[in-house]
């Protein structure tokens, strides 16, 4: 009996030991692998990331700034949506930025950021991004990481094929997703076919200041213009737009717009368009659209309504547009770094169609057309086809390039990224995404010089990938290492809003240009003050303007009397700090607006209309210093009929 | 001797002294260059930001100007002129006199600097926001070092001479050298 127990004991000990050895071996293996991947995205505390990624917020209307490879979020730049945190669209200075021909609009759907270029390479001066719903293009200045200009696009609806830039940022493009009556009019939707039109807008960018202007619009047949990319190298001067709904259907589109075996990629010769403009072959059409500009020296935006736009009619002007038949409702329309290949991602198919620019030119020169659509020549599919990436996956959406001869395409339905070889069209590798990937981004992807180290895939659905947060869960971005033959999934991080598309750039190109403060002596705000000597309060009827300053750790003035119920009180607050990363904030009880968050040297304004008699405190809302809690003040509000004199002070007993 | 007389004039081009304050939240340290006639920011707005820091402990603002900014330049110009005259006309023994004179003047300048620093670091506003005491209970001072490095609360303060001071020193050494050279050349003449 004893022996049996002993034997059993020894036996179980052996089993246990063996098992634990086994376990140790396994966990060591996976541990080593896991840490290897972790090291590739680990950016030590205090270290900087190698790339900036500007990731659009989709339905959030904003643009988020992340670092790669860490996936750390640095800033959410407010663009088309009001942001109470930064007072964007709430303070008096930035309200005009959200003005449109439809009035003030607090939201939009931001889709495709693109970074400015010089000679086909990223120059890191600006990021452009489109507003989808109420057609607009915004420009973000990469010295301040703030939106400094928004232009509305007239004769457009669903500004989706936007905002892609040409090789020298000559133009930012804006094509209509929805065709509409141009000009708008009251008509039956049933009369769509032949009467609704699309427009492709070319927004010029001033090379010095970056100011945007709708240079011209090309009037197109009533298809849906989905995405676009510019030519580069030999194809510089051309812009390519994918289209669907060449059926010109207007209802139950999921069926009716999916009937034609092929839709088109529209190749637009914008150099030719410039010639036509010079020759005066445009029509000037009355229009009404907002142009909003933020001036960094006055710290204020102004909104101007523009009243006309130049139109070139593609049906009437030969040589302006050609149509390249492309199978199955192409979505993404992507151009490789050499400018030779134009990829149509036929979203209802398993194949990618790649067109050749040089073959397209030959076909045009040989006038080998296969009919026309509303006077626009259609080229023969076989004449322009460079090749097909066959059976690569299900539902191809978008392609980017690594600059080393490979394309990377997302497949929405089969949730994967597929790597293929440009020229041989063979599939090299595929990796799953989690889940339903839309766009992908390689830094410099829309340029002659991609930085092909990482690809960022942006997913529409995450389901079980993170801790659940009720019915609404985050969307995500996934980072793959593409430096080797096979792709490797490194990181998976949640995003702000819908990470629709992104633009990436090596940090070294822009980080040294990032401003630290606004210089106080350059502050030209009409209600700003340069020092405490300018502090005052002025009353004009029931309009009261407080010229206030803030510096660690007080407001000047901090005691105000003589305000009355019914007054409209403007707090014009200047941050006198000239030190990096010392913003101050301010708000007061009952202000029907957001706080202000004011950077060093900047002036911002909020309006307060006191409704109740009393003494009401205001305070600094950004933890600024050791005496932040003491940074506060009082406003005495007297009845409307009172004659309390207007007084203000700081530090008086 | 000519070099000796002219080198101190570089004080009008280069700073005499520098005080730098380091702290973790100032990855670019705060710094002040002291010129013969001015206080200057090492990086833009440094003095303003030093003042903002120092007001918490009741230190006075660094003034835009102090009387020394008029006296010191005058002193340097006068001594340089005297030096020049000596260089062309003077006898070597006077070179030594000039050197000693300069040493005395520089020492007086340094002492004056020390007095200002002491006042700046100890003459604190009685309504100071934060009051610190030494372990023995006396009021803590915040005087930066005259020469060297020192921890002051969360800052590490460095105080060192700059290019201008080195030129002044070099000038004075030239004088001394000129004296010895002059002395050696003078001997054979005397021997004849």
Short mmCIF file of N, CA and C in Angstrom, two decimals, chain B residues 69-180:
data_model
loop_
_atom_site.label_atom_id
_atom_site.label_comp_id
_atom_site.label_asym_id
_atom_site.label_seq_id
_atom_site.Cartn_x
_atom_site.Cartn_y
_atom_site.Cartn_z
N UNK B 69 24.86 99.35 -15.77
CA UNK B 69 24.89 99.28 -17.23
C UNK B 69 25.46 100.55 -17.85
N UNK B 70 25.45 101.65 -17.05
CA UNK B 70 26.08 102.88 -17.54
C UNK B 70 27.52 102.97 -17.06
N UNK B 71 27.74 102.56 -15.79
CA UNK B 71 29.06 102.71 -15.19
C UNK B 71 30.06 101.76 -15.82
N UNK B 72 29.67 100.49 -15.96
CA UNK B 72 30.61 99.48 -16.46
C UNK B 72 31.11 99.77 -17.87
N UNK B 73 30.21 100.08 -18.81
CA UNK B 73 30.72 100.38 -20.15
C UNK B 73 31.67 101.56 -20.15
N UNK B 74 31.31 102.59 -19.35
CA UNK B 74 32.18 103.77 -19.29
C UNK B 74 33.56 103.34 -18.77
N UNK B 75 33.54 102.52 -17.71
CA UNK B 75 34.79 102.04 -17.13
C UNK B 75 35.64 101.30 -18.15
N UNK B 76 34.99 100.43 -18.92
CA UNK B 76 35.73 99.63 -19.91
C UNK B 76 36.31 100.53 -21.00
N UNK B 77 35.51 101.51 -21.43
CA UNK B 77 36.00 102.40 -22.50
C UNK B 77 37.19 103.21 -21.99
N UNK B 78 37.05 103.74 -20.78
CA UNK B 78 38.12 104.56 -20.21
C UNK B 78 39.39 103.74 -20.05
N UNK B 79 39.25 102.54 -19.47
CA UNK B 79 40.46 101.72 -19.26
C UNK B 79 41.08 101.31 -20.60
N UNK B 80 40.22 101.08 -21.61
CA UNK B 80 40.76 100.73 -22.92
C UNK B 80 41.54 101.90 -23.51
N UNK B 81 40.97 103.10 -23.35
CA UNK B 81 41.67 104.29 -23.88
C UNK B 81 43.02 104.46 -23.18
N UNK B 82 42.97 104.33 -21.86
CA UNK B 82 44.23 104.44 -21.09
C UNK B 82 45.22 103.39 -21.58
N UNK B 83 44.68 102.15 -21.75
CA UNK B 83 45.51 101.06 -22.24
C UNK B 83 46.15 101.40 -23.57
N UNK B 84 45.34 102.00 -24.47
CA UNK B 84 45.83 102.35 -25.81
C UNK B 84 46.96 103.38 -25.72
N UNK B 85 46.70 104.39 -24.89
CA UNK B 85 47.72 105.43 -24.73
C UNK B 85 49.02 104.80 -24.22
N UNK B 86 48.87 103.92 -23.21
CA UNK B 86 50.04 103.25 -22.64
C UNK B 86 50.75 102.42 -23.70
N UNK B 87 49.92 101.76 -24.56
CA UNK B 87 50.50 100.88 -25.57
C UNK B 87 51.44 101.64 -26.47
N UNK B 88 51.08 102.90 -26.80
CA UNK B 88 51.91 103.66 -27.74
C UNK B 88 52.98 104.50 -27.02
N UNK B 89 52.60 104.98 -25.87
CA UNK B 89 53.50 105.94 -25.22
C UNK B 89 54.14 105.38 -23.95
N UNK B 90 53.46 104.44 -23.37
CA UNK B 90 53.80 104.11 -21.99
C UNK B 90 55.06 103.28 -21.83
N UNK B 91 55.54 103.24 -20.64
CA UNK B 91 56.67 102.39 -20.28
C UNK B 91 56.12 101.10 -19.71
N UNK B 92 56.95 100.09 -19.80
CA UNK B 92 56.44 98.76 -19.46
C UNK B 92 55.99 98.67 -18.02
N UNK B 93 56.61 99.44 -17.13
CA UNK B 93 56.21 99.34 -15.73
C UNK B 93 54.77 99.74 -15.53
N UNK B 94 54.33 100.68 -16.40
CA UNK B 94 52.94 101.11 -16.27
C UNK B 94 51.97 100.01 -16.69
N UNK B 95 52.50 99.10 -17.55
CA UNK B 95 51.63 98.00 -17.97
C UNK B 95 51.18 97.20 -16.75
N UNK B 96 52.10 97.00 -15.83
CA UNK B 96 51.78 96.26 -14.62
C UNK B 96 50.74 97.03 -13.81
N UNK B 97 50.94 98.34 -13.78
CA UNK B 97 49.99 99.19 -13.06
C UNK B 97 48.59 99.03 -13.65
N UNK B 98 48.54 99.04 -14.99
CA UNK B 98 47.23 98.91 -15.67
C UNK B 98 46.61 97.56 -15.33
N UNK B 99 47.46 96.55 -15.33
CA UNK B 99 46.98 95.20 -15.03
C UNK B 99 46.37 95.15 -13.63
N UNK B 100 47.10 95.69 -12.66
CA UNK B 100 46.60 95.68 -11.28
C UNK B 100 45.31 96.47 -11.18
N UNK B 101 45.29 97.60 -11.88
CA UNK B 101 44.10 98.44 -11.90
C UNK B 101 42.89 97.65 -12.42
N UNK B 102 43.15 96.93 -13.50
CA UNK B 102 42.07 96.14 -14.11
C UNK B 102 41.60 95.03 -13.17
N UNK B 103 42.55 94.37 -12.51
CA UNK B 103 42.20 93.31 -11.55
C UNK B 103 41.31 93.88 -10.46
N UNK B 104 41.69 95.06 -9.97
CA UNK B 104 40.91 95.69 -8.91
C UNK B 104 39.50 96.02 -9.42
N UNK B 105 39.46 96.61 -10.62
CA UNK B 105 38.16 96.99 -11.19
C UNK B 105 37.26 95.77 -11.38
N UNK B 106 37.84 94.69 -11.95
CA UNK B 106 37.06 93.47 -12.20
C UNK B 106 36.56 92.89 -10.89
N UNK B 107 37.43 92.90 -9.87
CA UNK B 107 37.02 92.37 -8.57
C UNK B 107 35.87 93.19 -8.02
N UNK B 108 35.97 94.51 -8.18
CA UNK B 108 34.89 95.38 -7.71
C UNK B 108 33.60 95.04 -8.44
N UNK B 109 33.73 94.79 -9.75
CA UNK B 109 32.56 94.44 -10.56
C UNK B 109 31.94 93.15 -10.07
N UNK B 110 32.78 92.15 -9.82
CA UNK B 110 32.29 90.86 -9.35
C UNK B 110 31.61 91.01 -7.99
N UNK B 111 32.22 91.83 -7.14
CA UNK B 111 31.65 92.04 -5.82
C UNK B 111 30.27 92.71 -5.93
N UNK B 112 30.20 93.65 -6.84
CA UNK B 112 28.93 94.33 -7.09
C UNK B 112 27.88 93.34 -7.57
N UNK B 113 28.30 92.46 -8.47
CA UNK B 113 27.43 91.41 -9.00
C UNK B 113 26.93 90.53 -7.86
N UNK B 114 27.87 90.20 -6.96
CA UNK B 114 27.51 89.35 -5.82
C UNK B 114 26.48 90.06 -4.94
N UNK B 115 26.69 91.34 -4.70
CA UNK B 115 25.76 92.10 -3.86
C UNK B 115 24.36 92.10 -4.47
N UNK B 116 24.33 92.31 -5.81
CA UNK B 116 23.03 92.34 -6.50
C UNK B 116 22.34 90.98 -6.38
N UNK B 117 23.13 89.94 -6.64
CA UNK B 117 22.60 88.57 -6.55
C UNK B 117 22.05 88.30 -5.15
N UNK B 118 22.82 88.76 -4.15
CA UNK B 118 22.42 88.50 -2.76
C UNK B 118 21.09 89.20 -2.46
N UNK B 119 21.01 90.45 -2.90
CA UNK B 119 19.79 91.21 -2.69
C UNK B 119 18.63 90.54 -3.42
N UNK B 120 18.89 90.15 -4.67
CA UNK B 120 17.88 89.50 -5.52
C UNK B 120 17.38 88.22 -4.86
N UNK B 121 18.30 87.49 -4.26
CA UNK B 121 17.94 86.19 -3.69
C UNK B 121 17.41 86.25 -2.27
N UNK B 122 17.65 87.35 -1.56
CA UNK B 122 17.26 87.41 -0.15
C UNK B 122 16.25 88.49 0.20
N UNK B 123 16.23 89.56 -0.60
CA UNK B 123 15.31 90.64 -0.30
C UNK B 123 13.95 90.29 -0.90
N UNK B 124 13.19 89.48 -0.16
CA UNK B 124 11.96 88.91 -0.70
C UNK B 124 10.74 89.69 -0.24
N UNK B 125 9.72 89.68 -1.09
CA UNK B 125 8.46 90.33 -0.77
C UNK B 125 7.85 89.64 0.46
N UNK B 126 7.51 90.41 1.50
CA UNK B 126 6.91 89.78 2.68
C UNK B 126 5.57 89.10 2.37
N UNK B 127 4.93 89.50 1.25
CA UNK B 127 3.65 88.86 0.87
C UNK B 127 3.87 87.71 -0.12
N UNK B 128 5.09 87.21 -0.16
CA UNK B 128 5.40 86.14 -1.11
C UNK B 128 4.37 85.01 -1.02
N UNK B 129 4.03 84.45 -2.19
CA UNK B 129 3.01 83.40 -2.23
C UNK B 129 3.49 82.16 -1.47
N UNK B 130 4.74 81.81 -1.67
CA UNK B 130 5.29 80.64 -0.99
C UNK B 130 6.51 81.07 -0.20
N UNK B 131 6.52 80.66 1.08
CA UNK B 131 7.66 81.01 1.92
C UNK B 131 8.35 79.72 2.32
N UNK B 132 9.65 79.66 2.13
CA UNK B 132 10.41 78.46 2.49
C UNK B 132 11.42 78.82 3.57
N UNK B 133 11.64 77.87 4.46
CA UNK B 133 12.64 78.11 5.50
C UNK B 133 13.73 77.05 5.41
N UNK B 134 14.91 77.43 5.87
CA UNK B 134 16.02 76.49 5.97
C UNK B 134 15.78 75.57 7.16
N UNK B 135 16.53 74.47 7.24
CA UNK B 135 16.35 73.56 8.39
C UNK B 135 16.51 74.27 9.74
N UNK B 136 17.33 75.33 9.79
CA UNK B 136 17.52 76.03 11.07
C UNK B 136 16.42 77.05 11.34
N UNK B 137 15.42 77.13 10.44
CA UNK B 137 14.29 78.01 10.70
C UNK B 137 14.41 79.38 10.06
N UNK B 138 15.59 79.71 9.54
CA UNK B 138 15.75 81.01 8.90
C UNK B 138 15.07 81.00 7.53
N UNK B 139 14.75 82.20 7.01
CA UNK B 139 14.07 82.30 5.72
C UNK B 139 15.02 81.85 4.61
N UNK B 140 14.52 80.97 3.76
CA UNK B 140 15.38 80.46 2.69
C UNK B 140 15.61 81.54 1.63
N UNK B 141 16.86 81.66 1.22
CA UNK B 141 17.18 82.59 0.13
C UNK B 141 17.29 81.85 -1.18
N UNK B 142 17.23 82.59 -2.26
CA UNK B 142 17.26 81.97 -3.58
C UNK B 142 18.37 82.54 -4.45
N UNK B 143 19.46 82.93 -3.77
CA UNK B 143 20.55 83.56 -4.50
C UNK B 143 21.23 82.56 -5.43
N UNK B 144 21.33 82.91 -6.70
CA UNK B 144 22.07 82.02 -7.61
C UNK B 144 23.55 82.07 -7.26
N UNK B 145 24.32 81.05 -7.58
CA UNK B 145 25.74 81.06 -7.24
C UNK B 145 26.47 82.14 -8.03
N UNK B 146 27.56 82.66 -7.45
CA UNK B 146 28.38 83.64 -8.18
C UNK B 146 29.12 82.93 -9.29
N UNK B 147 29.63 81.76 -8.95
CA UNK B 147 30.36 80.96 -9.92
C UNK B 147 30.12 79.49 -9.58
N UNK B 148 29.61 78.71 -10.53
CA UNK B 148 29.38 77.30 -10.27
C UNK B 148 27.92 76.94 -10.39
N UNK B 149 27.57 75.78 -9.84
CA UNK B 149 26.20 75.27 -9.95
C UNK B 149 25.63 75.00 -8.56
N UNK B 150 24.32 75.14 -8.43
CA UNK B 150 23.70 75.02 -7.12
C UNK B 150 22.24 74.62 -7.29
N UNK B 151 21.74 73.76 -6.41
CA UNK B 151 20.32 73.39 -6.45
C UNK B 151 19.51 74.41 -5.67
N UNK B 152 18.51 75.00 -6.32
CA UNK B 152 17.60 75.92 -5.64
C UNK B 152 16.19 75.39 -5.85
N UNK B 153 15.58 74.84 -4.80
CA UNK B 153 14.27 74.18 -4.91
C UNK B 153 14.28 73.21 -6.08
N UNK B 154 13.30 73.37 -7.01
CA UNK B 154 13.23 72.40 -8.10
C UNK B 154 14.18 72.74 -9.26
N UNK B 155 14.90 73.83 -9.15
CA UNK B 155 15.81 74.22 -10.22
C UNK B 155 17.26 73.89 -9.88
N UNK B 156 18.04 73.69 -10.92
CA UNK B 156 19.49 73.64 -10.77
C UNK B 156 20.01 74.89 -11.46
N UNK B 157 20.68 75.75 -10.68
CA UNK B 157 21.14 77.03 -11.24
C UNK B 157 22.63 76.93 -11.58
N UNK B 158 22.98 77.40 -12.76
CA UNK B 158 24.38 77.43 -13.19
C UNK B 158 24.76 78.88 -13.45
N UNK B 159 25.95 79.27 -12.97
CA UNK B 159 26.40 80.64 -13.20
C UNK B 159 27.86 80.59 -13.62
N UNK B 160 28.11 80.97 -14.86
CA UNK B 160 29.48 80.89 -15.39
C UNK B 160 29.80 82.08 -16.28
N UNK B 161 31.10 82.44 -16.31
CA UNK B 161 31.50 83.52 -17.22
C UNK B 161 31.34 83.10 -18.68
N UNK B 162 31.16 84.08 -19.54
CA UNK B 162 30.96 83.84 -20.97
C UNK B 162 32.09 84.47 -21.78
N UNK B 163 31.97 84.42 -23.07
CA UNK B 163 33.02 84.83 -24.00
C UNK B 163 33.58 86.23 -23.68
N UNK B 164 32.68 87.16 -23.34
CA UNK B 164 33.11 88.53 -23.03
C UNK B 164 34.10 88.54 -21.88
N UNK B 165 33.77 87.76 -20.85
CA UNK B 165 34.65 87.70 -19.67
C UNK B 165 35.99 87.09 -20.04
N UNK B 166 35.95 86.08 -20.93
CA UNK B 166 37.20 85.45 -21.34
C UNK B 166 38.08 86.44 -22.11
N UNK B 167 37.45 87.25 -22.93
CA UNK B 167 38.22 88.27 -23.66
C UNK B 167 38.84 89.27 -22.70
N UNK B 168 38.05 89.65 -21.67
CA UNK B 168 38.56 90.57 -20.66
C UNK B 168 39.78 89.94 -19.98
N UNK B 169 39.64 88.67 -19.60
CA UNK B 169 40.73 87.97 -18.92
C UNK B 169 41.96 87.86 -19.81
N UNK B 170 41.69 87.51 -21.07
CA UNK B 170 42.78 87.37 -22.04
C UNK B 170 43.50 88.70 -22.21
N UNK B 171 42.70 89.78 -22.28
CA UNK B 171 43.27 91.13 -22.41
C UNK B 171 44.20 91.43 -21.25
N UNK B 172 43.72 91.07 -20.06
CA UNK B 172 44.52 91.36 -18.87
C UNK B 172 45.80 90.54 -18.87
N UNK B 173 45.68 89.28 -19.32
CA UNK B 173 46.88 88.43 -19.39
C UNK B 173 47.89 88.99 -20.39
N UNK B 174 47.34 89.52 -21.50
CA UNK B 174 48.22 90.14 -22.50
C UNK B 174 49.03 91.28 -21.87
N UNK B 175 48.31 92.04 -21.03
CA UNK B 175 48.97 93.15 -20.35
C UNK B 175 50.15 92.65 -19.51
N UNK B 176 49.81 91.60 -18.77
CA UNK B 176 50.83 91.05 -17.88
C UNK B 176 52.01 90.54 -18.69
N UNK B 177 51.68 89.85 -19.81
CA UNK B 177 52.72 89.34 -20.70
C UNK B 177 53.54 90.51 -21.26
N UNK B 178 52.81 91.56 -21.65
CA UNK B 178 53.49 92.73 -22.22
C UNK B 178 54.46 93.32 -21.20
N UNK B 179 54.02 93.28 -19.96
CA UNK B 179 54.90 93.82 -18.89
C UNK B 179 56.19 93.01 -18.82
N UNK B 180 56.05 91.67 -18.81
CA UNK B 180 57.25 90.82 -18.68
C UNK B 180 58.13 90.93 -19.92
#
